PDB file of C-alpha atoms in Angstrom:
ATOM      1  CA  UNK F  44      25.449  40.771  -8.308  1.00 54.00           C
ATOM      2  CA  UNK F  45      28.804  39.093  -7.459  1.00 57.00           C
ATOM      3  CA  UNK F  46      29.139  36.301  -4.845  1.00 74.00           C
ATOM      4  CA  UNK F  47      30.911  37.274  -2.215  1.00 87.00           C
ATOM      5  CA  UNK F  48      31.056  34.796   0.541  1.00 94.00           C
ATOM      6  CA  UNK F  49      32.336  35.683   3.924  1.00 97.00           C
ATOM      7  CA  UNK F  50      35.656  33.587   4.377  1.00 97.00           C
ATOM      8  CA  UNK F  51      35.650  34.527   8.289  1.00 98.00           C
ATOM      9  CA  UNK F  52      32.579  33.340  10.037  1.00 98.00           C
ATOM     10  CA  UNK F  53      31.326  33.835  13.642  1.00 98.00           C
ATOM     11  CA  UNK F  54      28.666  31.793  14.708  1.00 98.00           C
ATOM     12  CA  UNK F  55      26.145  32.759  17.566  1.00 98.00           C
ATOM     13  CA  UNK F  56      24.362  30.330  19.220  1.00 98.00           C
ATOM     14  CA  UNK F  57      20.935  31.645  20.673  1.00 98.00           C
ATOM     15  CA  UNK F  58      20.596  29.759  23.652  1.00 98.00           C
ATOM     16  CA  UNK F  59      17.190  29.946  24.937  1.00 96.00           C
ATOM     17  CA  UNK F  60      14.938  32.935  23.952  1.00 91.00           C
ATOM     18  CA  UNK F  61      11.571  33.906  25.282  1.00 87.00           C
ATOM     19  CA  UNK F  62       9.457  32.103  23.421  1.00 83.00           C
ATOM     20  CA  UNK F  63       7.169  29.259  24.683  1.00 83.00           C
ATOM     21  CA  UNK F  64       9.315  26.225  23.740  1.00 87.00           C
ATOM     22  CA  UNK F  65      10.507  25.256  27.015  1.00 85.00           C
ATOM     23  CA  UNK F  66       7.702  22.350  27.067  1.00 87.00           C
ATOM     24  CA  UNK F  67       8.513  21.510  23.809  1.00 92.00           C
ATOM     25  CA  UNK F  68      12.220  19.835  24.603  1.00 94.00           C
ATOM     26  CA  UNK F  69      13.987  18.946  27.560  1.00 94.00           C
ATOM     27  CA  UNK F  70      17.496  20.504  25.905  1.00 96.00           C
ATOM     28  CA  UNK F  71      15.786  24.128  26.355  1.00 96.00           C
ATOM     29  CA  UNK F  72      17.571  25.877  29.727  1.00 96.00           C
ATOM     30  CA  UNK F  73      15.481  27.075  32.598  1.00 95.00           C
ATOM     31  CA  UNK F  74      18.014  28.103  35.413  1.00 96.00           C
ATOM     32  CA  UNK F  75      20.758  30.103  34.969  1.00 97.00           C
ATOM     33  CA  UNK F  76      22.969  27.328  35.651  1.00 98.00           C
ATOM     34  CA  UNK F  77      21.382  25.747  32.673  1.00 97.00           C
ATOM     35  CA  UNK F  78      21.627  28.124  30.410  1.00 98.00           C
ATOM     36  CA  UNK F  79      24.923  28.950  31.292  1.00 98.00           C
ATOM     37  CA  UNK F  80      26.652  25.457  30.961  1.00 98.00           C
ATOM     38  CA  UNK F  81      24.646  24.919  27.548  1.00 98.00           C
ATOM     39  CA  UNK F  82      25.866  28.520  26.327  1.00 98.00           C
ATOM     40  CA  UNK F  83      29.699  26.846  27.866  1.00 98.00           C
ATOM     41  CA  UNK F  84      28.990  23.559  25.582  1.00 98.00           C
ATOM     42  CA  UNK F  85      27.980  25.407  22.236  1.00 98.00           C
ATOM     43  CA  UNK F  86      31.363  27.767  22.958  1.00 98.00           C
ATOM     44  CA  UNK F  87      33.322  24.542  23.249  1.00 98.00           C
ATOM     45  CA  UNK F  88      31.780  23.285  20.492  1.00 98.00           C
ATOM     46  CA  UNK F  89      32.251  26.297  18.301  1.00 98.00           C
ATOM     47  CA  UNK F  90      30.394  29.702  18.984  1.00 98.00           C
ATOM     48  CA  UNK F  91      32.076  32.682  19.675  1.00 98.00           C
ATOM     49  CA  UNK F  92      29.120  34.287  20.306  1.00 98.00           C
ATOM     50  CA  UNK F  93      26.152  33.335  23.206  1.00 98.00           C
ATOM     51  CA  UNK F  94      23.467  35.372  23.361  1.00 98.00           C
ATOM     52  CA  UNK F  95      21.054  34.888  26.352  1.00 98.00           C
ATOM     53  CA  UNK F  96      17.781  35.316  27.521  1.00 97.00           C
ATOM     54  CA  UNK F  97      16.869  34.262  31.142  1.00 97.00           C
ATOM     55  CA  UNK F  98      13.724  32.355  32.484  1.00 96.00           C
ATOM     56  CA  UNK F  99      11.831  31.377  35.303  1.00 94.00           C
ATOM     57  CA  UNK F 100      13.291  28.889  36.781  1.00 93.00           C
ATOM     58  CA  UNK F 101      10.259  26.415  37.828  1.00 91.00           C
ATOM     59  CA  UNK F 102       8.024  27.533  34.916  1.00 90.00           C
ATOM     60  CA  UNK F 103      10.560  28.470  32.433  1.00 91.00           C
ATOM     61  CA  UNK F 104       8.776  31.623  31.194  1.00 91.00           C
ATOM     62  CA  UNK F 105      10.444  34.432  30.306  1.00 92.00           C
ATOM     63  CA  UNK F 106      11.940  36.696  33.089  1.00 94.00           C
ATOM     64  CA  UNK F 107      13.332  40.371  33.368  1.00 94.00           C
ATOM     65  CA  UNK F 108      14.890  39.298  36.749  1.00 95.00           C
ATOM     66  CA  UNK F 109      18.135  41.114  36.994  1.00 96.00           C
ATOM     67  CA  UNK F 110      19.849  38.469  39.876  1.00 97.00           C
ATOM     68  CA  UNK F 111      19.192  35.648  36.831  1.00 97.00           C
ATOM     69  CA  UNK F 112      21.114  37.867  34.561  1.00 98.00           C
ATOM     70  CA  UNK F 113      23.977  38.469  36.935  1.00 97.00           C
ATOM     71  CA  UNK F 114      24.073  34.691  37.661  1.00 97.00           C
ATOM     72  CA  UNK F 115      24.292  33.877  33.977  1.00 98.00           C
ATOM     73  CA  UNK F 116      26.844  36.254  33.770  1.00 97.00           C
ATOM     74  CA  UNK F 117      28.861  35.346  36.266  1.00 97.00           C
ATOM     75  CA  UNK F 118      28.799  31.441  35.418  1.00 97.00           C
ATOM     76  CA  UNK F 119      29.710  32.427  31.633  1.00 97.00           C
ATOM     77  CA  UNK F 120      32.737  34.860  32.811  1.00 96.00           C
ATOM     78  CA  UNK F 121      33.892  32.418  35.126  1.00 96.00           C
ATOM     79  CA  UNK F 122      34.239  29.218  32.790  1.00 96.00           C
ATOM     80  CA  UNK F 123      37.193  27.784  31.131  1.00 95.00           C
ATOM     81  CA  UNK F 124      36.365  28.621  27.757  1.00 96.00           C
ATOM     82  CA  UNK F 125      36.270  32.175  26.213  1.00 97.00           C
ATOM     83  CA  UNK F 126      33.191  33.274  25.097  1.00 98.00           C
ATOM     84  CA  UNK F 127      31.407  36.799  23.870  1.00 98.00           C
ATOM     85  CA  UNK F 128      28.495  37.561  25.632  1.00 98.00           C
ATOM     86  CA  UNK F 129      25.229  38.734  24.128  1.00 98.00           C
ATOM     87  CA  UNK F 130      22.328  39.853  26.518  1.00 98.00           C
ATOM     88  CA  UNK F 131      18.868  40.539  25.103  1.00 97.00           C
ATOM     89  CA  UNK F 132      17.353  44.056  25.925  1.00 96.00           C
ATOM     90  CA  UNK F 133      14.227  42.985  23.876  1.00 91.00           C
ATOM     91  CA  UNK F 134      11.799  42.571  27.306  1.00 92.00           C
ATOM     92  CA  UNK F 135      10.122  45.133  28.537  1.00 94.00           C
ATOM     93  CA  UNK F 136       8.362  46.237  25.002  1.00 94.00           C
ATOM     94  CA  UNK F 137       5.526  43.480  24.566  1.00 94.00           C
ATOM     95  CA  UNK F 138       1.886  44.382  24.637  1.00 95.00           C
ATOM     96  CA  UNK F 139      -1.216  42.127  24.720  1.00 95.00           C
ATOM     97  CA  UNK F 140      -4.233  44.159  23.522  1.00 95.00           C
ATOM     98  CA  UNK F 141      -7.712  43.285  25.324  1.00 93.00           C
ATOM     99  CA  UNK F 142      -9.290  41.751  21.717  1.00 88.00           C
ATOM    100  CA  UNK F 143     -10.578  43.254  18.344  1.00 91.00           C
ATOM    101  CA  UNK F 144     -13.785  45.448  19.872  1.00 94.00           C
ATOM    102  CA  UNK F 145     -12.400  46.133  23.015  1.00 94.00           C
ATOM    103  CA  UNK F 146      -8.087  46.312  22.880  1.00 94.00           C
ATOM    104  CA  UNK F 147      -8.149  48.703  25.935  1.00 95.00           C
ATOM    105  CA  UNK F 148      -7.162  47.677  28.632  1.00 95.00           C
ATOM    106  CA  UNK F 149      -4.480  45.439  27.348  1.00 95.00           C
ATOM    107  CA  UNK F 150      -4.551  41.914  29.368  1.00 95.00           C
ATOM    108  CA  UNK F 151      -1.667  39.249  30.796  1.00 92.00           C
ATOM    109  CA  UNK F 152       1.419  38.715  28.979  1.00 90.00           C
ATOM    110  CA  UNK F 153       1.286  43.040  28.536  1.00 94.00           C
ATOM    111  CA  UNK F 154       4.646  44.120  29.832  1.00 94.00           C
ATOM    112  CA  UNK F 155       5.659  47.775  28.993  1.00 96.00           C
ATOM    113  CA  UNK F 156       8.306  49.437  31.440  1.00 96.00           C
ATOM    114  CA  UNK F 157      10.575  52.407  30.570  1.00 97.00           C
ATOM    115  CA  UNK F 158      14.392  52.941  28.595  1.00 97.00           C
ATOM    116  CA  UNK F 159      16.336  52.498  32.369  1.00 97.00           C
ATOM    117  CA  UNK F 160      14.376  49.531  32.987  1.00 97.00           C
ATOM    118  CA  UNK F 161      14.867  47.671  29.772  1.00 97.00           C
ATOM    119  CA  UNK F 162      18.855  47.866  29.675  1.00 97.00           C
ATOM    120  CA  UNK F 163      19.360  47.628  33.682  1.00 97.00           C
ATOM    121  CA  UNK F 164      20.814  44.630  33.328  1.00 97.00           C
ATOM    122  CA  UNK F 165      22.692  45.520  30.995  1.00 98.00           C
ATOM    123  CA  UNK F 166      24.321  48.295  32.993  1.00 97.00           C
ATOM    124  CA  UNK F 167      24.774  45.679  35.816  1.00 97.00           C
ATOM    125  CA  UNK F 168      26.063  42.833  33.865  1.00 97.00           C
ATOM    126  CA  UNK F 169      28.135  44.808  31.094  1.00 97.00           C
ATOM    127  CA  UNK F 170      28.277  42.211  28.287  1.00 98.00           C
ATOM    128  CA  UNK F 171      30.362  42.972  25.128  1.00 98.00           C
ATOM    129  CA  UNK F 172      27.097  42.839  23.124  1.00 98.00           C
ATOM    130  CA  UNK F 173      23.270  43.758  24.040  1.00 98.00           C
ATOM    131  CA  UNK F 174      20.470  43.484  21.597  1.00 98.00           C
ATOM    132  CA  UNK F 175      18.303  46.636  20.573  1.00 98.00           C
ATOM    133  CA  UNK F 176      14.999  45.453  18.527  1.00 97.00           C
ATOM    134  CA  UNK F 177      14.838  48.073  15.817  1.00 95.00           C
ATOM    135  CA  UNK F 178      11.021  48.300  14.875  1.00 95.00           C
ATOM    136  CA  UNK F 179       7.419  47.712  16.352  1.00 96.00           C
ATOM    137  CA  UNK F 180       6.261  44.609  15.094  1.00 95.00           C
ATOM    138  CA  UNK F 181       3.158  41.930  14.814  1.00 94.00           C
ATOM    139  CA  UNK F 182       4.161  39.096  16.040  1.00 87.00           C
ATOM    140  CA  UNK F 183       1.885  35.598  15.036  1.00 80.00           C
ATOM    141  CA  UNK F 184      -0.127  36.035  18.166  1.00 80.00           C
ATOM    142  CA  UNK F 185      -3.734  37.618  17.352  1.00 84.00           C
ATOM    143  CA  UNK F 186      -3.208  40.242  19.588  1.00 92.00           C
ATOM    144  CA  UNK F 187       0.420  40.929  20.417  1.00 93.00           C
ATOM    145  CA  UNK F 188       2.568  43.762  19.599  1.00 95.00           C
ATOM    146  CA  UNK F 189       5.934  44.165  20.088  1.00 95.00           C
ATOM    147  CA  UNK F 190       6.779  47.888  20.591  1.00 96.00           C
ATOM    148  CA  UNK F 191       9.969  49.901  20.097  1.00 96.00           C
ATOM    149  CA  UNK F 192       9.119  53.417  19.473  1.00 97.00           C
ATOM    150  CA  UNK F 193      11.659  55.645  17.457  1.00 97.00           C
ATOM    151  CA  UNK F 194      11.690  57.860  21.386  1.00 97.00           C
ATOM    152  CA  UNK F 195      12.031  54.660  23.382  1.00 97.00           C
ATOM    153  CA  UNK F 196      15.045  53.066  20.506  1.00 98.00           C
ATOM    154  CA  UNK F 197      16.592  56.361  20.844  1.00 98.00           C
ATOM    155  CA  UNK F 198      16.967  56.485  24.682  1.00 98.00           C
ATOM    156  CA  UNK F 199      17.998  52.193  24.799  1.00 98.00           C
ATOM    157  CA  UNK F 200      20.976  52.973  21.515  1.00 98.00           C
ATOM    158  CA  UNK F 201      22.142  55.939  23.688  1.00 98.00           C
ATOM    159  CA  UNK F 202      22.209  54.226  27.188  1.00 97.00           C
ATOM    160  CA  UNK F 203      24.080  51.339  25.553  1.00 97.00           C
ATOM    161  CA  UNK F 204      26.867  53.252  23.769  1.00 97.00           C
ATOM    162  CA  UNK F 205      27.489  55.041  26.793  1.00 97.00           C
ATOM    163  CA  UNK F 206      27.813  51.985  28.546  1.00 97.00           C
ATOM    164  CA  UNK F 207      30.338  50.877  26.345  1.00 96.00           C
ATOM    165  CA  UNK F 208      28.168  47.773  25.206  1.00 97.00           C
ATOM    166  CA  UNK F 209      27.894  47.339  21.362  1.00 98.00           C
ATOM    167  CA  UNK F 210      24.236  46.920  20.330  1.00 98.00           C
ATOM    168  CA  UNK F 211      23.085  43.925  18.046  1.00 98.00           C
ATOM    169  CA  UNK F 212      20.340  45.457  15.543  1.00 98.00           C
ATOM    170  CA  UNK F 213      18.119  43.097  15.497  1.00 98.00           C
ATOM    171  CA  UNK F 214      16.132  43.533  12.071  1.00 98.00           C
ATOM    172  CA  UNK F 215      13.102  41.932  11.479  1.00 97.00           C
ATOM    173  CA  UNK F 216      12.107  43.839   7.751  1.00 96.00           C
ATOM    174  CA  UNK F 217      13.740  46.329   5.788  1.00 96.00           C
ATOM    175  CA  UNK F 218      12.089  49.312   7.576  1.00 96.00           C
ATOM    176  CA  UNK F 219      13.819  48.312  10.976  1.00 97.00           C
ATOM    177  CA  UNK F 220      17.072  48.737   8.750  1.00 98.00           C
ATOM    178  CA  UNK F 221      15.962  51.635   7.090  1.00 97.00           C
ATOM    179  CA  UNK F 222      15.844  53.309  10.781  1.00 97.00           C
ATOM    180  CA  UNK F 223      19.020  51.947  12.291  1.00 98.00           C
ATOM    181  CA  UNK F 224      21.106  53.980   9.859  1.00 98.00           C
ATOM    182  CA  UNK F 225      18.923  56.878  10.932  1.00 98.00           C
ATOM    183  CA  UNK F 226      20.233  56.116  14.596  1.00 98.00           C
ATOM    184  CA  UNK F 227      23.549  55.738  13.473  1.00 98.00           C
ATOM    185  CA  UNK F 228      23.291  58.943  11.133  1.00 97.00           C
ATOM    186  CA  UNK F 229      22.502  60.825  14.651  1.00 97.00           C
ATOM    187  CA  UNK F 230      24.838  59.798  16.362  1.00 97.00           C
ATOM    188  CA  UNK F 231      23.217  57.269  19.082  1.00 97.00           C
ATOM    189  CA  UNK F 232      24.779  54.319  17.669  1.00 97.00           C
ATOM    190  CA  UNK F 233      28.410  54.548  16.276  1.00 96.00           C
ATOM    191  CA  UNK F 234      29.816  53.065  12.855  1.00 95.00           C
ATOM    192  CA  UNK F 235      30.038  50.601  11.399  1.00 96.00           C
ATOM    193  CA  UNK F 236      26.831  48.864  13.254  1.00 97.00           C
ATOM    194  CA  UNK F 237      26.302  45.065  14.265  1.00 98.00           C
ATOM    195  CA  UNK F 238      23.268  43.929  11.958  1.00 98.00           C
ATOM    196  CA  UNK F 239      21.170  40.509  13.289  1.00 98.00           C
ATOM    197  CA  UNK F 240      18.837  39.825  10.389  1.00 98.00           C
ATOM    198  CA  UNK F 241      15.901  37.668  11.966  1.00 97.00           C
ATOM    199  CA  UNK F 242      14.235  35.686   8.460  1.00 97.00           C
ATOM    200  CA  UNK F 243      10.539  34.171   8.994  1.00 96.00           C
ATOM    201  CA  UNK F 244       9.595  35.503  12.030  1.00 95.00           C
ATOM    202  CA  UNK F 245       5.592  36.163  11.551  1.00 93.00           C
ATOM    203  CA  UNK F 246       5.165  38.661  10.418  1.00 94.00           C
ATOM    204  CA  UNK F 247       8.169  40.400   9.668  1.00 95.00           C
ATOM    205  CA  UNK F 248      10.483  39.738   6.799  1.00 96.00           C
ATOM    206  CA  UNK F 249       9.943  35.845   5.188  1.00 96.00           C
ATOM    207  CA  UNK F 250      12.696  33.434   4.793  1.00 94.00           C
ATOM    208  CA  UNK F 251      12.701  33.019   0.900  1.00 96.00           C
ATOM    209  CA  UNK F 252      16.037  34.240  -0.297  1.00 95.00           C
ATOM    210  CA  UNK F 253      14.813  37.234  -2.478  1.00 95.00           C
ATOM    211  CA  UNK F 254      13.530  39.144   0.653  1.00 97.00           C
ATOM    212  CA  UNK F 255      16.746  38.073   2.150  1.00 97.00           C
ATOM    213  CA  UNK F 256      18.880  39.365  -0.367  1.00 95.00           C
ATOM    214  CA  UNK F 257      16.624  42.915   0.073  1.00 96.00           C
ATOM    215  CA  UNK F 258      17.783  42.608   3.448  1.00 97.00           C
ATOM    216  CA  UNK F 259      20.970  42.119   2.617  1.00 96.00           C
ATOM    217  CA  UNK F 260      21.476  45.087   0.082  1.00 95.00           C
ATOM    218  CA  UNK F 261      19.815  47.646   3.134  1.00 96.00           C
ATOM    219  CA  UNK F 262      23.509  46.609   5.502  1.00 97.00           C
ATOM    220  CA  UNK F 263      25.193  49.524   4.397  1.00 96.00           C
ATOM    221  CA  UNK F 264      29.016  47.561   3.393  1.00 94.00           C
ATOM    222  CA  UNK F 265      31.166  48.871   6.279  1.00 96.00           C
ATOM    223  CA  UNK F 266      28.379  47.339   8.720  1.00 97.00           C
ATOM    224  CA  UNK F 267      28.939  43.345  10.161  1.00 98.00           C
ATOM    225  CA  UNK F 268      26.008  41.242   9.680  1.00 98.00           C
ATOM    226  CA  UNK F 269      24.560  37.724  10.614  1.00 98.00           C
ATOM    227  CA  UNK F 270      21.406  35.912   9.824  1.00 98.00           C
ATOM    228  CA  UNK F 271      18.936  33.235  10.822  1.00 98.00           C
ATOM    229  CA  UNK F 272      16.007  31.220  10.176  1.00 97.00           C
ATOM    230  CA  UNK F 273      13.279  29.598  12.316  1.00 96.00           C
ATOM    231  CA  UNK F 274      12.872  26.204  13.066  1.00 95.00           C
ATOM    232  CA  UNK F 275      14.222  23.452   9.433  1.00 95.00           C
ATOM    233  CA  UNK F 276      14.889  26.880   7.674  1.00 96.00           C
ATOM    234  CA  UNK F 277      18.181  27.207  10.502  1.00 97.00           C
ATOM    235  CA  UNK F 278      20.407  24.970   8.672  1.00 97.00           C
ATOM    236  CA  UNK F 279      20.214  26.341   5.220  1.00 97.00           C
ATOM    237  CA  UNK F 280      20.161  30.102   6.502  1.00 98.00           C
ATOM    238  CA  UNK F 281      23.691  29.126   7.376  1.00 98.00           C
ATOM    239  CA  UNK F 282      25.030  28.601   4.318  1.00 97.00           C
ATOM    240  CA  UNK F 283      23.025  31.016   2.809  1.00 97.00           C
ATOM    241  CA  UNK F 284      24.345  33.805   4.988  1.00 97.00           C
ATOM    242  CA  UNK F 285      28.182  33.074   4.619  1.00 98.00           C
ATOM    243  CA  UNK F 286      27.613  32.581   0.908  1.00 97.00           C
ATOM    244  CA  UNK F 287      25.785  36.483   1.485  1.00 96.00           C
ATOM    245  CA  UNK F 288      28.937  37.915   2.991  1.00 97.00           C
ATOM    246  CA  UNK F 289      27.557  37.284   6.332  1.00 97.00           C
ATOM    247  CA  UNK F 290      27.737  35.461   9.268  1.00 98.00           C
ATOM    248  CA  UNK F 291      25.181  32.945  11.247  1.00 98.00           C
ATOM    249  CA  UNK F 292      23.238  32.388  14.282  1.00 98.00           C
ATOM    250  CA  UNK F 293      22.123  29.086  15.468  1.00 98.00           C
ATOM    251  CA  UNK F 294      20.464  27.733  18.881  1.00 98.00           C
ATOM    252  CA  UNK F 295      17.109  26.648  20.698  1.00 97.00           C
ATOM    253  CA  UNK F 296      15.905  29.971  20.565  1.00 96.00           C
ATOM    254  CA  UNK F 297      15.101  29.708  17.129  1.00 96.00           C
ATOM    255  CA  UNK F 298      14.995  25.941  16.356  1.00 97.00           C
ATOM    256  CA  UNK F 299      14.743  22.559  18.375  1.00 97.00           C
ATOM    257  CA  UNK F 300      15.593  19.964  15.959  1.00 97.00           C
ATOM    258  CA  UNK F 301      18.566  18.131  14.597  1.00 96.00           C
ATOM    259  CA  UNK F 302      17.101  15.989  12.351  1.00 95.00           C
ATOM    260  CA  UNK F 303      12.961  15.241  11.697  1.00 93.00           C
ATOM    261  CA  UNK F 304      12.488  13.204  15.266  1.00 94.00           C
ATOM    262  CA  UNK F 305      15.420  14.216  16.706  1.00 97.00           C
ATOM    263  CA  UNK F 306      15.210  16.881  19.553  1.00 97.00           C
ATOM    264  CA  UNK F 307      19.122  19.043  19.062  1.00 97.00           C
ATOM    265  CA  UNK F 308      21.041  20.362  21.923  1.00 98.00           C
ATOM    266  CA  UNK F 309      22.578  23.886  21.549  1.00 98.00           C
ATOM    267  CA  UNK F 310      26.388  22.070  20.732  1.00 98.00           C
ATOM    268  CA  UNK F 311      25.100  19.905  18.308  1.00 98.00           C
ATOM    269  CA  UNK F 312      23.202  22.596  16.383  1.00 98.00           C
ATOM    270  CA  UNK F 313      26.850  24.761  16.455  1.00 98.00           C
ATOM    271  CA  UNK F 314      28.700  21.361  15.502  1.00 98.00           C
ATOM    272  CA  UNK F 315      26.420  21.213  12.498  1.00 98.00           C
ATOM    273  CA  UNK F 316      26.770  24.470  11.333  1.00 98.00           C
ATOM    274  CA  UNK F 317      30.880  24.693  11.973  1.00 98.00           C
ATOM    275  CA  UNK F 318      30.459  21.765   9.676  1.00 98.00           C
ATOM    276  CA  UNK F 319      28.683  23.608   6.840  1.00 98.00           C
ATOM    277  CA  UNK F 320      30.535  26.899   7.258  1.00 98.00           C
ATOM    278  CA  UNK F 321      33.895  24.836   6.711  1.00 98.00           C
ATOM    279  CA  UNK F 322      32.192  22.535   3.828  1.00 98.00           C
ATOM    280  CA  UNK F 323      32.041  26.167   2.049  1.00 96.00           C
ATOM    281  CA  UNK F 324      35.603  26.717   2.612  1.00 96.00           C
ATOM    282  CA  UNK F 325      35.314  29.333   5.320  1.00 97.00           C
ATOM    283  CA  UNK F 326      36.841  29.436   8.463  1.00 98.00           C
ATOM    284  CA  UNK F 327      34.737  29.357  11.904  1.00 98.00           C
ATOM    285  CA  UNK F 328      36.651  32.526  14.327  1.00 98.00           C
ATOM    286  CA  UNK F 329      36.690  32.584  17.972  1.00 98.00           C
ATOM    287  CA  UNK F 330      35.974  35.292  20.335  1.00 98.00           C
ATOM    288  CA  UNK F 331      39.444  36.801  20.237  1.00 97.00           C
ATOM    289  CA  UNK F 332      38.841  37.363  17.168  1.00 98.00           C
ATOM    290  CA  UNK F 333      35.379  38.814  17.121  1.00 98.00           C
ATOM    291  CA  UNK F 334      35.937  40.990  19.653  1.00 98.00           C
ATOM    292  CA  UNK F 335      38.796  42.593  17.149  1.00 97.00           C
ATOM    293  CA  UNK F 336      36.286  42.588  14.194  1.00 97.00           C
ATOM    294  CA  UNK F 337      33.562  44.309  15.992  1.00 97.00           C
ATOM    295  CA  UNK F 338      36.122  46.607  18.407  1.00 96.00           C
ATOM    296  CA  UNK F 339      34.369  45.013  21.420  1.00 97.00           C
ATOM    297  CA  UNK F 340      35.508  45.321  25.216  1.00 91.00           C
ATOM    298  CA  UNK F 341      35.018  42.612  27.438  1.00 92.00           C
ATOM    299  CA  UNK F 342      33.989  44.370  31.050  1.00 90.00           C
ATOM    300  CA  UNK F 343      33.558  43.546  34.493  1.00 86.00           C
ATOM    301  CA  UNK F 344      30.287  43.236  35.762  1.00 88.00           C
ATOM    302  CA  UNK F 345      29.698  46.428  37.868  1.00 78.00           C
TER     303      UNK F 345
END
């Protein structure tokens, strides 16, 4: 299997996810002001790419409130730099069963609305990009299940290419792959498809680099795809994905730290990788030219 390294790199920088780190470092955005200057600092520094979550303000869990997604979007739009801008349509589909003898009813943190629901904001804000989590999944939680049905993925890939928004596969193991070229083989999603391959992510697909190379040999070769890894596997995922032909994601979602000790902000973590990426030889792109890569239309808000 030849090497062939990608020589024109984008780099996303996931700025805050939903996960429960926003205890864990003060650099992790709560308000959309936050999170919108941070995804503005990792653009100067770098990304082309931002892709956003929202949160609770006070408590910094994760939120589904559309006025937080329209005030990200508006802060993002309105700043100096240029940016592309990637909204998550992964809430909505998260299920907390009631325990191993008794999983009905399912308890707190259970939060299952319909297709319409899950990409409102995405109709409202009208990013370039909008995730679509391919596959049901266990996630490391005892009792939590991330659901996507084939019906429900169906419905969210159709509303989205109507909308003129480009979905972001996110892939989590090879069978997540395996059905996004079944959407795009129907006709819900159009060719060639934006691939995000998510390595170590309990208890999808692990980050050694045979599984990631399986993942990488299920992108059909007309496709675009970028990987990550979770917390000190970040870094090297870089360079392994460029040196795969692909390009990278970096950001708090996914890791915290710069260094052992040393809490990262969402530039420096960008700065870093621009820095391997261009130790490689490649060259880091902006958003001019990703959106002509990925024939991507920047829209208005509605």
């Amino acid at each position: 299997m030849p090497l062939q390294m990608n020589r024109d790199v984008f780099i996303t920088c996931a700025v805050t996810g939903s996960g429960s780190t926003q205890d864990r470092s003060p650099h992790v955005p709560r308000s959309p002001k936050q999170i919108a200057d941070s995804a503005i600092d990792a653009a100067k520094a770098g990304a082309a790419v931002v892709h956003c979550h929202v949160r609770d303000p006070e408590t910094g869990v994760p939120s589904r409130d559309l006025a937080l997604y329209r005030e990200v979007t508006d802060r993002i739009r309105a700043a100096e730099v240029d940016v592309v801008l990637n909204l998550t349509a992964g809430m909505g589909g998260d299920m907390v069963f009631g325990g191993v003898e008794q999983p009905l009813p399912t308890v707190a943190g259970t939060d299952m609305v319909g297709a319409t629901e899950r990409v409102a904001h995405i109709a409202a804000c009208r990013p370039e990009i909008c995730t679509l989590d391919c596959g049901t999944m266990n996630f490391a939680e005892a009792d939590y299940v991330m659901t996507n049905t084939p019906g429900m993925l169906t419905a969210m890939g159709r509303m989205m290419t109507q909308l003129g928004v480009k979905p972001e596969i996110e892939a989590f193991d090879t069978g997540h792959l395996w059905y996004a070229k079944q959407l795009v083989a129907d006709g819900v999603l159009d060719a060639p498809a934006l691939v995000q391959l998510c390595m170590g992510v309990p208890w999808g697909a692990p980050d050694d680099l045979n599984t990631f190379m399986a993942m990488v040999n299920n992108v059909p070769p007309d496709w675009t795809f970028s990987a990550f890894g979770l917390g000190r596997s970040q870094m090297p995922y870089v360079a392994a994905a460029v040196l795969a032909g692909g390009n990278v994601r970096v950001g708090l979602e996914d890791n915290l730290m710069l260094d052992r000790g040393v809490l990262a902000t969402n530039a420096q973590l960008v700065t870093r990788a621009v820095g391997i990426i261009e130790g490689l030889g490649a060259t880091v792109i902006g958003p001019a030219e990703v959106r002509a890569k990925l024939g991507l239309t920047k829209q208005s808000p509605a």
